[in-house]
Coordinates of C-alpha atoms in Angstrom, one line a residue:
I851 CA -9.8 17.7 -8.5
R852 CA -13.2 18.1 -10.2
P853 CA -15.3 16.7 -13.1
F854 CA -14.8 18.0 -16.7
Q855 CA -17.2 20.8 -17.6
P856 CA -17.9 22.0 -21.2
H857 CA -16.1 25.3 -20.7
D858 CA -12.8 23.3 -20.0
Q859 CA -12.9 21.8 -23.6
D860 CA -10.0 24.0 -25.2
I861 CA -7.7 23.9 -22.2
V862 CA -8.2 20.3 -21.6
R863 CA -7.5 19.5 -25.4
D864 CA -4.4 21.8 -25.4
L865 CA -3.0 20.2 -22.3
I866 CA -3.2 16.7 -23.6
L867 CA -1.9 17.6 -27.0
A868 CA 0.9 19.5 -25.5
G869 CA 2.0 16.4 -23.4
L870 CA 1.7 14.1 -26.5
G871 CA 3.7 16.5 -28.5
E872 CA 6.3 16.8 -25.9
H873 CA 6.8 13.0 -26.1
F874 CA 6.2 12.4 -29.9
Q875 CA 7.5 15.7 -31.4
V876 CA 4.9 15.3 -34.2
L877 CA 1.3 14.5 -33.8
D878 CA -1.2 12.9 -36.1
P879 CA -4.6 14.9 -35.7
A880 CA -6.5 11.9 -37.0
L881 CA -5.5 9.9 -33.9
N882 CA -6.9 12.6 -31.5
T883 CA -10.4 13.2 -32.9
D884 CA -11.8 12.5 -29.5
L885 CA -10.5 15.7 -28.1
E886 CA -12.5 17.9 -30.6
D887 CA -15.5 17.2 -28.6
I888 CA -14.6 16.0 -25.1
Q889 CA -18.2 16.3 -23.6
G890 CA -19.8 14.2 -26.3
H891 CA -17.0 11.6 -26.6
Y892 CA -16.4 11.1 -22.9
V893 CA -19.1 12.6 -20.6
E894 CA -22.1 12.1 -22.7
R895 CA -21.1 8.3 -23.1
G896 CA -20.9 7.7 -19.4
S897 CA -17.0 8.1 -18.9
T898 CA -15.5 10.0 -16.1
L899 CA -13.1 12.8 -17.1
L900 CA -11.5 14.5 -14.3
I901 CA -9.4 17.6 -14.2
A902 CA -6.9 19.0 -11.6
V903 CA -6.9 22.6 -11.1
E904 CA -4.8 25.0 -9.0
G905 CA -6.4 28.2 -8.4
D906 CA -8.2 28.9 -11.8
K907 CA -5.5 27.1 -13.8
L908 CA -6.2 23.7 -15.3
I909 CA -3.0 21.5 -14.6
G910 CA -4.1 17.9 -15.1
T911 CA -6.5 15.4 -16.6
G912 CA -7.4 11.9 -16.6
A913 CA -10.3 9.8 -17.9
L914 CA -11.9 6.5 -17.0
I915 CA -13.9 4.8 -19.7
R916 CA -15.7 1.5 -19.7
E917 CA -14.0 -1.1 -21.7
A918 CA -16.3 -4.1 -21.0
P919 CA -18.5 -5.2 -18.3
G920 CA -16.5 -5.0 -15.0
I921 CA -13.5 -3.4 -16.8
G922 CA -12.5 0.2 -17.1
R923 CA -9.6 1.8 -19.0
I924 CA -7.7 5.0 -17.9
V925 CA -6.8 7.3 -21.0
R926 CA -6.0 10.9 -21.6
M927 CA -3.7 11.2 -18.5
S928 CA -1.7 14.4 -18.7
V929 CA -0.1 16.9 -16.3
A930 CA 1.4 20.3 -17.1
P931 CA 5.1 20.2 -17.1
T932 CA 5.2 22.9 -14.4
H933 CA 3.3 20.7 -12.2
R934 CA 4.8 17.3 -12.6
R935 CA 6.2 15.1 -9.7
Q936 CA 3.9 16.8 -7.3
G937 CA 1.5 14.0 -6.9
I938 CA -1.2 15.4 -9.2
A939 CA -1.2 12.4 -11.6
H940 CA -1.2 10.0 -8.7
R941 CA -4.2 11.8 -7.1
L942 CA -6.1 11.7 -10.4
V943 CA -5.5 8.0 -10.7
R944 CA -6.5 7.3 -7.3
E945 CA -9.8 9.2 -7.8
L946 CA -10.3 7.3 -11.0
I947 CA -9.7 3.9 -9.1
S948 CA -12.3 5.1 -6.5
T949 CA -14.8 5.8 -9.4
A950 CA -14.0 2.4 -10.7
R951 CA -14.8 0.9 -7.4
R952 CA -18.1 2.7 -7.2
L953 CA -18.9 1.4 -10.7
N954 CA -18.1 -2.3 -9.4
Y955 CA -15.2 -2.5 -11.8
T956 CA -12.9 -5.5 -11.0
K957 CA -10.0 -4.4 -13.3
I958 CA -8.6 -1.3 -14.7
L959 CA -6.5 -1.4 -17.9
V960 CA -4.0 1.3 -19.3
E961 CA -1.5 1.4 -22.2
T962 CA 1.4 3.4 -23.1
N963 CA 4.3 3.2 -25.6
D964 CA 6.9 0.8 -24.5
D965 CA 9.6 3.6 -24.6
W966 CA 7.8 6.0 -22.5
Q967 CA 9.6 4.9 -19.3
G968 CA 8.3 7.6 -17.2
A969 CA 4.8 6.8 -17.8
I970 CA 5.6 3.1 -17.3
R971 CA 7.2 3.7 -13.8
F972 CA 4.3 5.9 -12.9
Y973 CA 1.7 3.3 -13.6
E974 CA 3.8 0.7 -11.9
F975 CA 4.0 3.0 -8.7
C976 CA 0.0 3.2 -8.9
G977 CA 0.0 -0.6 -8.7
F978 CA -0.6 -1.5 -12.3
R979 CA 1.4 -4.5 -13.8
P980 CA 2.3 -5.4 -17.4
Y981 CA 0.3 -8.2 -19.1
A982 CA 1.2 -7.7 -22.6
H983 CA 3.4 -6.0 -25.2
Q984 CA 2.2 -5.4 -28.8
D985 CA 3.1 -3.0 -31.6
G986 CA 5.3 -0.8 -29.5
E987 CA 3.0 -0.6 -26.5
I988 CA 2.9 -1.9 -23.1
H989 CA -0.5 -3.1 -21.6
M990 CA -0.9 -2.9 -18.0
Q991 CA -3.7 -3.7 -15.6
L992 CA -4.8 -3.3 -12.0
N993 CA -7.1 -5.8 -10.3
I994 CA -9.4 -3.9 -8.0
K995 CA -10.3 -5.6 -4.8
K996 CA -13.8 -5.0 -3.3
R997 CA -13.9 -3.0 0.0
T998 CA -15.3 -5.0 2.9

């Protein structure tokens, strides 16, 4: 797992869009404009965008953005279909949680569609708990304990 680099732009965008397309079948490009300039939208704004690689192949991604003081949000989680159920997404989330701790966040939020059962189960496995349902989405949170 390593930080996003500008030369990763196309493959990261394609990986995320492929994962969304797999679930939704049809994508609205207007909902994914952040993926046209990942460096500018995430990295240059202080967010953490990590990628998982195997050899020279990019196989996963996930980002942590600042939602509010002390609160982060995980977005853009995606793992290539050929590498799912191998712990890659879990390692990405664990690294994003570690990043949140270093940033002194006390809470991490995540949301997904309420019909995306695999994603919901995954986030529950990582310790997130639902706190709201709204407009076809489930909102989940993880309270972060400070290490002593």
